Short mmCIF file of C-alpha atoms in Angstrom, two decimals:
data_model
loop_
_atom_site.label_atom_id
_atom_site.label_comp_id
_atom_site.label_asym_id
_atom_site.label_seq_id
_atom_site.Cartn_x
_atom_site.Cartn_y
_atom_site.Cartn_z
CA UNK A 1361 27.43 8.57 -23.85
CA UNK A 1362 28.52 12.16 -23.42
CA UNK A 1363 26.83 14.32 -20.86
CA UNK A 1364 25.22 17.54 -22.02
CA UNK A 1365 25.30 20.24 -19.34
CA UNK A 1366 22.77 22.66 -20.73
CA UNK A 1367 19.58 22.27 -22.79
CA UNK A 1368 20.65 25.31 -24.81
CA UNK A 1369 23.49 23.28 -26.26
CA UNK A 1370 20.91 21.40 -28.32
CA UNK A 1371 19.07 23.70 -30.68
CA UNK A 1372 16.14 21.40 -31.42
CA UNK A 1373 15.09 20.57 -27.86
CA UNK A 1374 13.05 23.08 -25.90
CA UNK A 1375 10.94 22.78 -22.76
CA UNK A 1376 8.54 25.06 -20.98
CA UNK A 1377 6.51 24.72 -17.82
CA UNK A 1378 2.83 25.58 -18.01
CA UNK A 1379 2.43 25.60 -14.26
CA UNK A 1380 4.26 24.11 -11.24
CA UNK A 1381 7.88 23.03 -11.15
CA UNK A 1382 10.20 20.64 -12.88
CA UNK A 1383 13.61 19.10 -12.35
CA UNK A 1384 15.35 18.13 -15.52
CA UNK A 1385 18.21 16.05 -14.16
CA UNK A 1386 19.54 13.85 -16.93
CA UNK A 1387 20.62 14.65 -20.39
CA UNK A 1388 23.11 12.61 -22.38
CA UNK A 1389 24.08 12.08 -25.98
CA UNK A 1390 24.51 8.68 -27.59
CA UNK A 1391 26.86 9.57 -30.45
CA UNK A 1392 26.78 6.04 -31.87
CA UNK A 1393 23.03 6.32 -32.52
CA UNK A 1394 22.77 10.15 -32.75
CA UNK A 1395 20.18 10.19 -29.97
CA UNK A 1396 19.74 12.64 -27.03
CA UNK A 1397 18.12 11.32 -23.79
CA UNK A 1398 16.41 13.67 -21.45
CA UNK A 1399 14.84 12.70 -18.13
CA UNK A 1400 13.53 14.30 -15.01
CA UNK A 1401 10.60 14.93 -12.80
CA UNK A 1402 7.77 17.39 -12.73
CA UNK A 1403 5.12 18.19 -10.12
CA UNK A 1404 1.72 19.91 -10.53
CA UNK A 1405 2.62 20.96 -13.98
CA UNK A 1406 2.11 20.24 -17.63
CA UNK A 1407 5.54 20.02 -19.18
CA UNK A 1408 5.99 20.61 -22.88
CA UNK A 1409 9.06 19.10 -24.63
CA UNK A 1410 9.47 20.14 -28.20
CA UNK A 1411 11.48 18.48 -31.00
CA UNK A 1412 9.91 18.77 -34.40
CA UNK A 1413 6.65 17.83 -32.70
CA UNK A 1414 5.59 19.06 -29.25
CA UNK A 1415 3.83 16.91 -26.67
CA UNK A 1416 2.35 17.94 -23.35
CA UNK A 1417 3.00 15.42 -20.54
CA UNK A 1418 0.02 15.40 -18.18
CA UNK A 1419 0.59 14.83 -14.51
CA UNK A 1420 -0.99 12.44 -12.08
CA UNK A 1421 -1.17 12.62 -8.28
CA UNK A 1422 2.26 13.10 -6.73
CA UNK A 1423 5.30 13.28 -8.87
CA UNK A 1424 5.75 12.21 -12.46
CA UNK A 1425 8.87 11.34 -14.32
CA UNK A 1426 9.57 11.41 -17.99
CA UNK A 1427 11.95 9.93 -20.47
CA UNK A 1428 12.36 11.72 -23.80
CA UNK A 1429 14.42 10.64 -26.75
CA UNK A 1430 15.35 13.10 -29.49
CA UNK A 1431 17.12 12.01 -32.66
CA UNK A 1432 19.42 14.24 -34.60
CA UNK A 1433 17.02 14.13 -37.53
CA UNK A 1434 14.41 15.90 -35.35
CA UNK A 1435 12.30 12.85 -34.51
CA UNK A 1436 11.20 12.58 -30.89
CA UNK A 1437 9.27 10.22 -28.66
CA UNK A 1438 8.19 10.49 -25.08
CA UNK A 1439 7.27 8.31 -22.18
CA UNK A 1440 5.50 9.68 -19.09
CA UNK A 1441 5.94 7.58 -15.94
CA UNK A 1442 4.12 7.79 -12.65
CA UNK A 1443 6.82 8.32 -10.13
CA UNK A 1444 7.13 8.40 -6.34
CA UNK A 1445 10.21 9.75 -4.65
CA UNK A 1446 11.71 6.57 -3.32
CA UNK A 1447 14.93 4.63 -3.53
CA UNK A 1448 13.39 1.47 -4.92
CA UNK A 1449 12.30 2.36 -8.48
CA UNK A 1450 15.75 2.69 -9.92
CA UNK A 1451 18.96 1.17 -8.67
CA UNK A 1452 22.00 3.43 -8.63
CA UNK A 1453 23.69 3.47 -12.04
CA UNK A 1454 20.96 1.25 -13.50
CA UNK A 1455 19.70 1.66 -17.05
CA UNK A 1456 16.52 -0.25 -16.13
CA UNK A 1457 13.56 1.07 -14.12
CA UNK A 1458 10.52 -0.58 -12.59
CA UNK A 1459 7.31 1.38 -12.06
CA UNK A 1460 5.00 2.05 -10.39
CA UNK A 1461 6.74 1.18 -7.17
CA UNK A 1462 5.08 0.37 -4.85
CA UNK A 1463 2.70 -1.63 -7.01
CA UNK A 1464 -0.44 -3.75 -6.76
CA UNK A 1465 1.46 -6.50 -8.62
CA UNK A 1466 1.16 -5.10 -12.11
CA UNK A 1467 4.19 -3.11 -13.09
CA UNK A 1468 6.34 -2.16 -16.07
CA UNK A 1469 10.04 -2.72 -16.58
CA UNK A 1470 11.70 -0.30 -19.00
CA UNK A 1471 15.25 -0.17 -20.36
CA UNK A 1472 15.90 3.55 -20.54
CA UNK A 1473 18.78 3.03 -22.96
CA UNK A 1474 16.93 0.54 -25.18
CA UNK A 1475 18.90 -2.49 -24.11
CA UNK A 1476 16.99 -5.60 -25.19
CA UNK A 1477 15.42 -7.25 -22.16
CA UNK A 1478 15.82 -11.01 -22.46
CA UNK A 1479 14.65 -12.43 -19.12
CA UNK A 1480 12.98 -11.39 -15.86
CA UNK A 1481 13.27 -13.29 -12.61
CA UNK A 1482 11.42 -12.29 -9.41
CA UNK A 1483 12.73 -13.61 -6.12
CA UNK A 1484 11.07 -13.46 -2.72
CA UNK A 1485 12.93 -12.38 0.44
CA UNK A 1486 14.24 -15.94 0.93
CA UNK A 1487 15.80 -15.96 -2.57
CA UNK A 1488 13.28 -18.36 -4.05
CA UNK A 1489 12.38 -17.68 -7.68
CA UNK A 1490 8.63 -17.00 -7.59
CA UNK A 1491 8.17 -15.74 -11.19
CA UNK A 1492 10.17 -15.95 -14.42
CA UNK A 1493 9.50 -14.56 -17.90
CA UNK A 1494 11.50 -14.86 -21.09
CA UNK A 1495 11.14 -11.95 -23.48
CA UNK A 1496 11.25 -11.97 -27.26
CA UNK A 1497 13.76 -10.12 -29.44
CA UNK A 1498 13.82 -6.29 -29.36
CA UNK A 1499 11.81 -5.86 -26.14
CA UNK A 1500 12.82 -2.68 -24.35
CA UNK A 1501 9.76 -2.50 -22.12
CA UNK A 1502 7.55 -5.23 -20.70
CA UNK A 1503 4.54 -5.38 -18.46
CA UNK A 1504 4.69 -7.87 -15.64
CA UNK A 1505 1.88 -9.24 -13.49
CA UNK A 1506 2.72 -10.86 -10.16
CA UNK A 1507 -0.53 -9.80 -8.46
CA UNK A 1508 -1.05 -13.45 -7.52
CA UNK A 1509 1.80 -13.15 -5.05
CA UNK A 1510 1.26 -11.91 -1.50
CA UNK A 1511 2.11 -8.36 -0.46
CA UNK A 1512 5.83 -8.18 0.26
CA UNK A 1513 9.15 -6.87 -1.08
CA UNK A 1514 10.57 -8.76 -4.04
CA UNK A 1515 13.87 -8.65 -5.92
CA UNK A 1516 13.59 -8.26 -9.70
CA UNK A 1517 16.52 -9.51 -11.80
CA UNK A 1518 16.38 -8.06 -15.32
CA UNK A 1519 18.72 -9.65 -17.88
CA UNK A 1520 19.53 -7.82 -21.08
CA UNK A 1521 21.81 -8.87 -23.89
CA UNK A 1522 24.78 -7.23 -22.17
CA UNK A 1523 23.95 -6.75 -18.48
CA UNK A 1524 22.05 -7.92 -15.41
CA UNK A 1525 20.18 -5.45 -13.24
CA UNK A 1526 18.79 -6.12 -9.73
CA UNK A 1527 15.95 -4.00 -8.52
CA UNK A 1528 13.44 -4.13 -5.63
CA UNK A 1529 9.68 -3.89 -5.97
CA UNK A 1530 7.17 -3.54 -3.15
CA UNK A 1531 3.79 -5.20 -3.68
CA UNK A 1532 0.90 -3.76 -1.64
CA UNK A 1533 -2.63 -5.14 -1.54
#
């Protein structure tokens, strides 16, 4: 993927802040699939991202994150994520995120580059597998429920068709 340094380089993507502040910190171009990816955070604001269609991303308490995908043909879709500034939600150089983090045991795992998620393993601090889940074909996002486990830190191993990602999740009760 090629990095795009400025939103103005893409004539069909616009953004405006209704109130508050934003931090658009990721924008790349997938030339193979003709798709632009935009991500960032916003706080106390409604952020409008416009392709052919515009959508307002409403905020929740704290910070929010977003992932937007714009196709060269003008199509666009959006995902708004509740986000807390921490180092646990996304591993460095990972294309997979887990949110919300901390969690009550119900959380979502998303491949931000649409890699097919094939398997999820959750390990406790001793390394014991406490949960496993096989995913069907073409799953880029999956909800996971480990609320039956006690409050603790867990390691989440996400297998995709091409990679393995290791993330941490904190479960609070």
